[in-house]
Amino acid sequence: MTFHPFVLPFIAGLSFIIIYFFYKTYHWISGLSDSDKKKLRNSIFTQKTYYAAKEVFLESLLHRKIFRINPLLGYMHASLAFGWFLLIVIGNLESRLYHPSDFNPPYYPIFLGFFDTDSHHTYWYAPIFKFIMNLLLIIVLSGVLLALLKRLYAGLFKMKKTTHLKMADKIPLYSLWLIFPARLMAESVAAAIYQNGGFLTTSIGKLLSTSLATESFMLTFYWLYSIALGIFFCSLPWSRYMHIPSEVVLIFFRNYGIHNTENNKELQEVELLSCSRCGICIDTCQIMTSAKVNSIQAVYFLKSLREKDYDRNKAFNCLMCGRCEKICPVGISINMHRQQSRNHISNDKGFLETAWHLTQKKKAKIAYFSGCMTRLTPSVIVAMKKIFSAANENWIFLDENNGICCGRPTKLAGLTKKASELAEANKSMIHESGADLLISSCPICVKTFTEDYHLNIPVFHHSVYLNNLIKAKKINVQKIPIQAIYHDPCELGRGLHIYDEPRQLLSSLLNLKTIHYSAENALCCGNSVAGFHLSSQEKDMITKDALIKMNTKDCDIIATACPMCKKSFVKFEQTKVKDLAEILEMAITK
Amino acid sequence: MLEEGKKRIWAEYQKAVPDNNYYFVRSCIRQTFFPGSEQAFIRIIRNELGKDIYETPYHTTCTGIGYHSDIIPFETTMTVVARQFALMTEAGYSNYIPSCITSFGLYTEVLETWHHFPEIEAHIRENLWKATKREFKIPDNLSHPSDIFYHFRKNIAEKAKYSLVDIESGQPLNVVEHIGCHYSKMFPGKGIGGAEYPCVLIGMIEAWGGNAIDYPERRHCCGFGFRQYIVQSNRGYSVSCSRKKFESMKPYQPDLILTNCPGCPMFLDRWQYVISEIEGKTYGKNNQGIPVFTYEELAGLILGYDPWELGLQLHQIDCEPLLKKMGIKYNPSEKYLGYNREYIGKPEITKNLFHCC
Amino acid sequence: MSFGFNILKDRQIDFDTNDLSLARFLSLYEPSFRLCISCGGCTATCIANHHSGLSLRKIFILINRGITADIKHELDNCMLCGKCVIACPRGVNTRGLILKISELTKNSEI
Amino acid sequence: MNKKVVVVVGGGIAGIEASAFLSYMGFEVVLVEKENTLGGHVLNWEKLFPTMRYGSEVLDFLLQGISPKVNVYTCCEVNSISKKEHQFFVELSNGENFISDAVLVTTGYDLFDARIKEEYGYGIYENVFTSADLEMIFTAKKTLLTKQNKVPLKIGFVHCVGSRDEKVGNVYCSKVCCVTAVKQSIEIKQIYPDSEIYCFYMDLRMYGMHFEHLYKEAQEKYGVHFIRGRLSECFENVDKSILVKVEDTLTGRPLKMNVDILVLMVGFVPRKSTKKIADLIGLENGRNGFFKTKDQHTLTNVSNIPGVFFAGCCTSPKTITNTITDARAAASTIASYLLHHEIDKRTINLAP
């Protein structure tokens, strides 16, 4: 017998999802910009494809990244994904070996226990297959069990919070949970009837009294199994599980160098669909861990975005510190999405009547732009002045008297027109200065100078510049015998990937201790200019927590490179908080 | 409003008012604004109350208007005032009764200044002597005519032919009182009832059967001011002040506004017309406006004097509806006949403000 | 007919008739709005103030008095740099309020 | 040697606390109070700032100190005091006589009579109350309503009534009114959450340790509004509500609003009856009419007459906390005087 009606739900579901997926993929590819299409064409027959396939194997099946962050969670994902994958592959192999000759429909291996009743008599290696398949089934079931437990007690996974669900998620979720227990029961009953089971199915089959081991009883379970599969496949496109196929596409795109940009709607959709809602971003978000707000994290934000709901709070109540983006196992460009939805919600006409009075008459080699925030930490400016003169540089102070904002905050508020107007005003001022190097003490400014200004001169954050000074011996320093820890500002670290220069600089000035929360894993001080909705109390909670986590007790100085971070930390910290410039100033020898 | 609270304050602010022998000084503007009033005052004092009142044609302005318009220095003012006192002294009187509230305030101010700075008084005496070879005595008493009427309010009530009552309903009329700013705002102790709750007019209203109304903007200036009115472009400020008062008294449905100052009756009366022209807004029942009387006119009315003799036809707001309400007899045909029975001309018919004839 | 003058409009704030809806909304939307004591710290540190005379203190107090017409385009000069947030002694979320007010007064429909 | 006697004039919290300490130090104490119960003004305060604790609790605590060792004379005043050498001959209105070695004056203060500020219409406009009236209502557990028995939806508080006002001759700050207004607005908000409360102030003086917290709470939690501008004058509307006129100094424009109830925060004035005592023994009055202490920094409980001491609000407006501390200070000062401790012999150039 090679057919029975109970396979129909499965067949329906499977064919639906395959058609849907191919349609989607076609839609995405055709929607790509010509340059991206070109990339695709050029790289499809290169080793990039191999790397992509490898990544798919490692991430989509083995979930290596999740393993690294949370082994138990990783096992859960892997057991389900990879376990199921093997079940299919080996199942196919098995059925092919049993019936090399005749037609082998796709459902055949899935319900092999039902259709193949006697192979184990004929083939010597059948028991081995039965053993492997049963083993795999156990693994997958363990995954299902874990998933179940995770729902009930997230704590088990050392997770503070896990995502809460809507109906659209529950249907596929429950059907997914049902699939394998159903399969187990079906095959166990089958094993009891045909003696074609493995160690697991047979033993469970034995447990079922003969009265239960009936044809009809077996069929019920096969129906259940098949229906569960059908429902799961059909509900896929509207559920989080769409991430399974989407992530594969995303990985390929990424490897082909196709990235999320303002106008790349297709890729944005792929990214949104690729979010598996693993919830890892929740625990890494300080707004959750410190300020106890559990509604705006990437997973929720992306979800509402996928539902075309531009929620103001989700878009604006975020520090854009980039921690979630760095840790996201799927590698979704979350900040980009936030920025885009902020732009979408905001709609500004620019500065209607403001006229900036910026006239930069003096000329110099180096143009120094302190930035608004640095004005509130004058010690940094004083230090920079001393250093400039010590290194006898030819420099000018661009925004000493009536400077204006660099435009990053307005950009982060989605006021792109305002931002560009400010940029233009500043650019002409920078241009007039005739400088061939622009230095700022504020990572926020440096970020926008480098990314949005498109200047024809190099832009340095002062940490980089100061480090170069030391390297070039343009300034004499003597190591200070004190312990310090370094706090990476979000915009400088994750924002501009400047991790090494500050460290090099510091280690040449004092003894730098390394801390756990540093570099890509550094914390936000809580006062990021991207955060618009947090109350001052919530910000304070974040700052305090950050200081505790950084364990600032046994060090003499907390070094940082952002006026905002400094301002935030000094509010609560007994240990001295100093900017790199101030520390260098201390170390200067006459 | 708790009456006893006011009564307590009134008890604190009583002043000595002379019973007889008044040296009366007319007001520069009242005799042109409402010529009937001062005439009525003298007539009532002489004929009804049988008191001795004296006035001289030689007195001049007190310079109040110039002084408050910052165009006459205080020293000049004091010297002019000194001359007025000299006239009084020469006439052998010592109770100085200036008809004008501003004069009253100014004389008070001068007397206070001299009281606290005798050297200034000496200096002024010297000025006066140099200028006119006159000398003067400080008045024993300085009172305003309204103080006098307050003093004799009951006597006037006894002789009254009418009272402030609606003859149909028998209800007392609602009377809003408006005290000239210079009466007691500068020197609360010099006004009957003080600065915050003066009772000089309330006393008359209640003694004559009316119901005195206290309303939120009662203390507010009528808007006359001096600079405000004299410069045409400033009059908008003046009229907006009066308007504030009308808006504020509206809910109390006043039948009459009673005043004791030269400017106030003039402007509270005329501005009603101006407002009706500019904004089309009128006050009082069926666009009749709210009549504004001086205390002399009112006293004359209840004593049964002829309204036209009192000069009520010179008011912008027609008084006829109120006269009817009070049951006062009058002859409409004689309204626009002057003192010598000559036709004195009619005001133009206004857009929004009601006119009875 | 013309008298050569007009009845002046009252400068007085009539608290009972002024529209306080914006103030009411803001104090619910962002309770820290109620904490402003008009110290002027925000205005003193404001970089836009140097260029446009923008005064957050003034805007807040006018909103509290229901005189919103006067602030129509004022906030448009704000660069959201956030110095006021740091300067505010009473922890008012000034930037959050600026965004919201701008949205509501339709300066830049955020 | 026989036991030393101290006569304490005034049975408010200062008198109570000082008597208690003096009696436990072993002195004979005569406590004279003209009312029929001890406690003074605190009897009329329901809840106290900034803790919102009941005034009665504080009073109960203090009264525990009044042991049988203190001879309390209520409904009784001092008729005469005369001094011979180091002793005072005190005659009470009930005819009793004492020879005392020291006299402690704790005669406290009167509340400013708001009627003096005529333009505020207290006693004339029906819905103008004083802060004391409000406390009366609270202590009597009555519900706060307008005189027309309507629930007040808008309430105005006027700060500095009779304080810091040349026009009534009081140039000093009464210290407690600012925070009392904040306290009372919170209490009203707790009764009527939908009511709007406006405080009209010249300066807000939240000098006490927790006063600023209370102020912030009033703003953030209860949404009490604070308008910087002194009430010029107010009026009664036809509906008996009160029309309030101030300059909103922060917008630089005049402002008017109608409130259902206007509360005048009345300040402290020197108690009239203290003049009598002052005359009896020739005590000096300070610039503001309160008793003059010998030195403002160091001899705050000492009078110009050896053997006569001060405690509490008879020398200056004080909070309850300060008054209690002051009473204890006075007790120890008197003790060191009576026992001729070395510490009592310290000298200082008196401040001009």
mmCIF file with all atom_site columns, C-alpha atoms in Angstrom, chain C residues 52-97:
data_model
loop_
_atom_site.group_PDB
_atom_site.id
_atom_site.type_symbol
_atom_site.label_atom_id
_atom_site.label_alt_id
_atom_site.label_comp_id
_atom_site.label_asym_id
_atom_site.label_entity_id
_atom_site.label_seq_id
_atom_site.pdbx_PDB_ins_code
_atom_site.Cartn_x
_atom_site.Cartn_y
_atom_site.Cartn_z
_atom_site.occupancy
_atom_site.B_iso_or_equiv
_atom_site.pdbx_formal_charge
_atom_site.auth_seq_id
_atom_site.auth_comp_id
_atom_site.auth_asym_id
_atom_site.auth_atom_id
_atom_site.pdbx_PDB_model_num
ATOM 1  C CA . SER C 1 52 ? 16.916 82.156 17.681 1.00 0.00 ? 52 SER C CA 1
ATOM 2  C CA . GLY C 1 53 ? 16.064 83.232 21.248 1.00 0.00 ? 53 GLY C CA 1
ATOM 3  C CA . LEU C 1 54 ? 14.308 79.915 21.811 1.00 0.00 ? 54 LEU C CA 1
ATOM 4  C CA . SER C 1 55 ? 13.272 79.707 25.461 1.00 0.00 ? 55 SER C CA 1
ATOM 5  C CA . LEU C 1 56 ? 11.947 76.405 26.742 1.00 0.00 ? 56 LEU C CA 1
ATOM 6  C CA . ARG C 1 57 ? 11.118 78.012 30.083 1.00 0.00 ? 57 ARG C CA 1
ATOM 7  C CA . LYS C 1 58 ? 8.898  80.546 28.340 1.00 0.00 ? 58 LYS C CA 1
ATOM 8  C CA . ILE C 1 59 ? 7.219  77.883 26.222 1.00 0.00 ? 59 ILE C CA 1
ATOM 9  C CA . PHE C 1 60 ? 6.457  75.683 29.227 1.00 0.00 ? 60 PHE C CA 1
ATOM 10 C CA . ILE C 1 61 ? 4.995  78.531 31.256 1.00 0.00 ? 61 ILE C CA 1
ATOM 11 C CA . LEU C 1 62 ? 2.891  79.779 28.327 1.00 0.00 ? 62 LEU C CA 1
ATOM 12 C CA . ILE C 1 63 ? 1.513  76.280 27.806 1.00 0.00 ? 63 ILE C CA 1
ATOM 13 C CA . ASN C 1 64 ? 0.686  76.175 31.504 1.00 0.00 ? 64 ASN C CA 1
ATOM 14 C CA . ARG C 1 65 ? -1.267 79.404 31.059 1.00 0.00 ? 65 ARG C CA 1
ATOM 15 C CA . GLY C 1 66 ? -3.034 78.228 27.939 1.00 0.00 ? 66 GLY C CA 1
ATOM 16 C CA . ILE C 1 67 ? -1.369 80.783 25.641 1.00 0.00 ? 67 ILE C CA 1
ATOM 17 C CA . THR C 1 68 ? -0.347 78.264 23.007 1.00 0.00 ? 68 THR C CA 1
ATOM 18 C CA . ALA C 1 69 ? -0.801 80.547 20.017 1.00 0.00 ? 69 ALA C CA 1
ATOM 19 C CA . ASP C 1 70 ? 2.387  82.401 20.920 1.00 0.00 ? 70 ASP C CA 1
ATOM 20 C CA . ILE C 1 71 ? 4.593  79.299 20.721 1.00 0.00 ? 71 ILE C CA 1
ATOM 21 C CA . LYS C 1 72 ? 3.493  78.041 17.302 1.00 0.00 ? 72 LYS C CA 1
ATOM 22 C CA . HIS C 1 73 ? 6.891  78.019 15.601 1.00 0.00 ? 73 HIS C CA 1
ATOM 23 C CA . GLU C 1 74 ? 9.227  78.635 18.529 1.00 0.00 ? 74 GLU C CA 1
ATOM 24 C CA . LEU C 1 75 ? 10.103 74.992 19.091 1.00 0.00 ? 75 LEU C CA 1
ATOM 25 C CA . ASP C 1 76 ? 11.036 74.639 15.463 1.00 0.00 ? 76 ASP C CA 1
ATOM 26 C CA . ASN C 1 77 ? 14.402 76.149 16.357 1.00 0.00 ? 77 ASN C CA 1
ATOM 27 C CA . CYS C 1 78 ? 15.279 73.302 18.717 1.00 0.00 ? 78 CYS C CA 1
ATOM 28 C CA . MET C 1 79 ? 18.170 71.045 17.671 1.00 0.00 ? 79 MET C CA 1
ATOM 29 C CA . LEU C 1 80 ? 17.321 68.379 20.272 1.00 0.00 ? 80 LEU C CA 1
ATOM 30 C CA . CYS C 1 81 ? 20.948 68.364 21.396 1.00 0.00 ? 81 CYS C CA 1
ATOM 31 C CA . GLY C 1 82 ? 19.782 67.447 24.889 1.00 0.00 ? 82 GLY C CA 1
ATOM 32 C CA . LYS C 1 83 ? 21.822 69.920 26.910 1.00 0.00 ? 83 LYS C CA 1
ATOM 33 C CA . CYS C 1 84 ? 18.621 71.011 28.619 1.00 0.00 ? 84 CYS C CA 1
ATOM 34 C CA . VAL C 1 85 ? 17.993 67.443 29.785 1.00 0.00 ? 85 VAL C CA 1
ATOM 35 C CA . ILE C 1 86 ? 21.365 67.465 31.514 1.00 0.00 ? 86 ILE C CA 1
ATOM 36 C CA . ALA C 1 87 ? 20.917 71.007 32.843 1.00 0.00 ? 87 ALA C CA 1
ATOM 37 C CA . CYS C 1 88 ? 17.407 70.576 34.302 1.00 0.00 ? 88 CYS C CA 1
ATOM 38 C CA . PRO C 1 89 ? 17.637 70.445 38.104 1.00 0.00 ? 89 PRO C CA 1
ATOM 39 C CA . ARG C 1 90 ? 14.263 68.746 38.436 1.00 0.00 ? 90 ARG C CA 1
ATOM 40 C CA . GLY C 1 91 ? 14.649 65.946 35.906 1.00 0.00 ? 91 GLY C CA 1
ATOM 41 C CA . VAL C 1 92 ? 12.099 67.158 33.387 1.00 0.00 ? 92 VAL C CA 1
ATOM 42 C CA . ASN C 1 93 ? 12.264 65.038 30.215 1.00 0.00 ? 93 ASN C CA 1
ATOM 43 C CA . THR C 1 94 ? 12.600 68.158 28.108 1.00 0.00 ? 94 THR C CA 1
ATOM 44 C CA . ARG C 1 95 ? 13.433 66.464 24.799 1.00 0.00 ? 95 ARG C CA 1
ATOM 45 C CA . GLY C 1 96 ? 10.543 64.057 25.070 1.00 0.00 ? 96 GLY C CA 1
ATOM 46 C CA . LEU C 1 97 ? 8.258  67.026 25.739 1.00 0.00 ? 97 LEU C CA 1
#
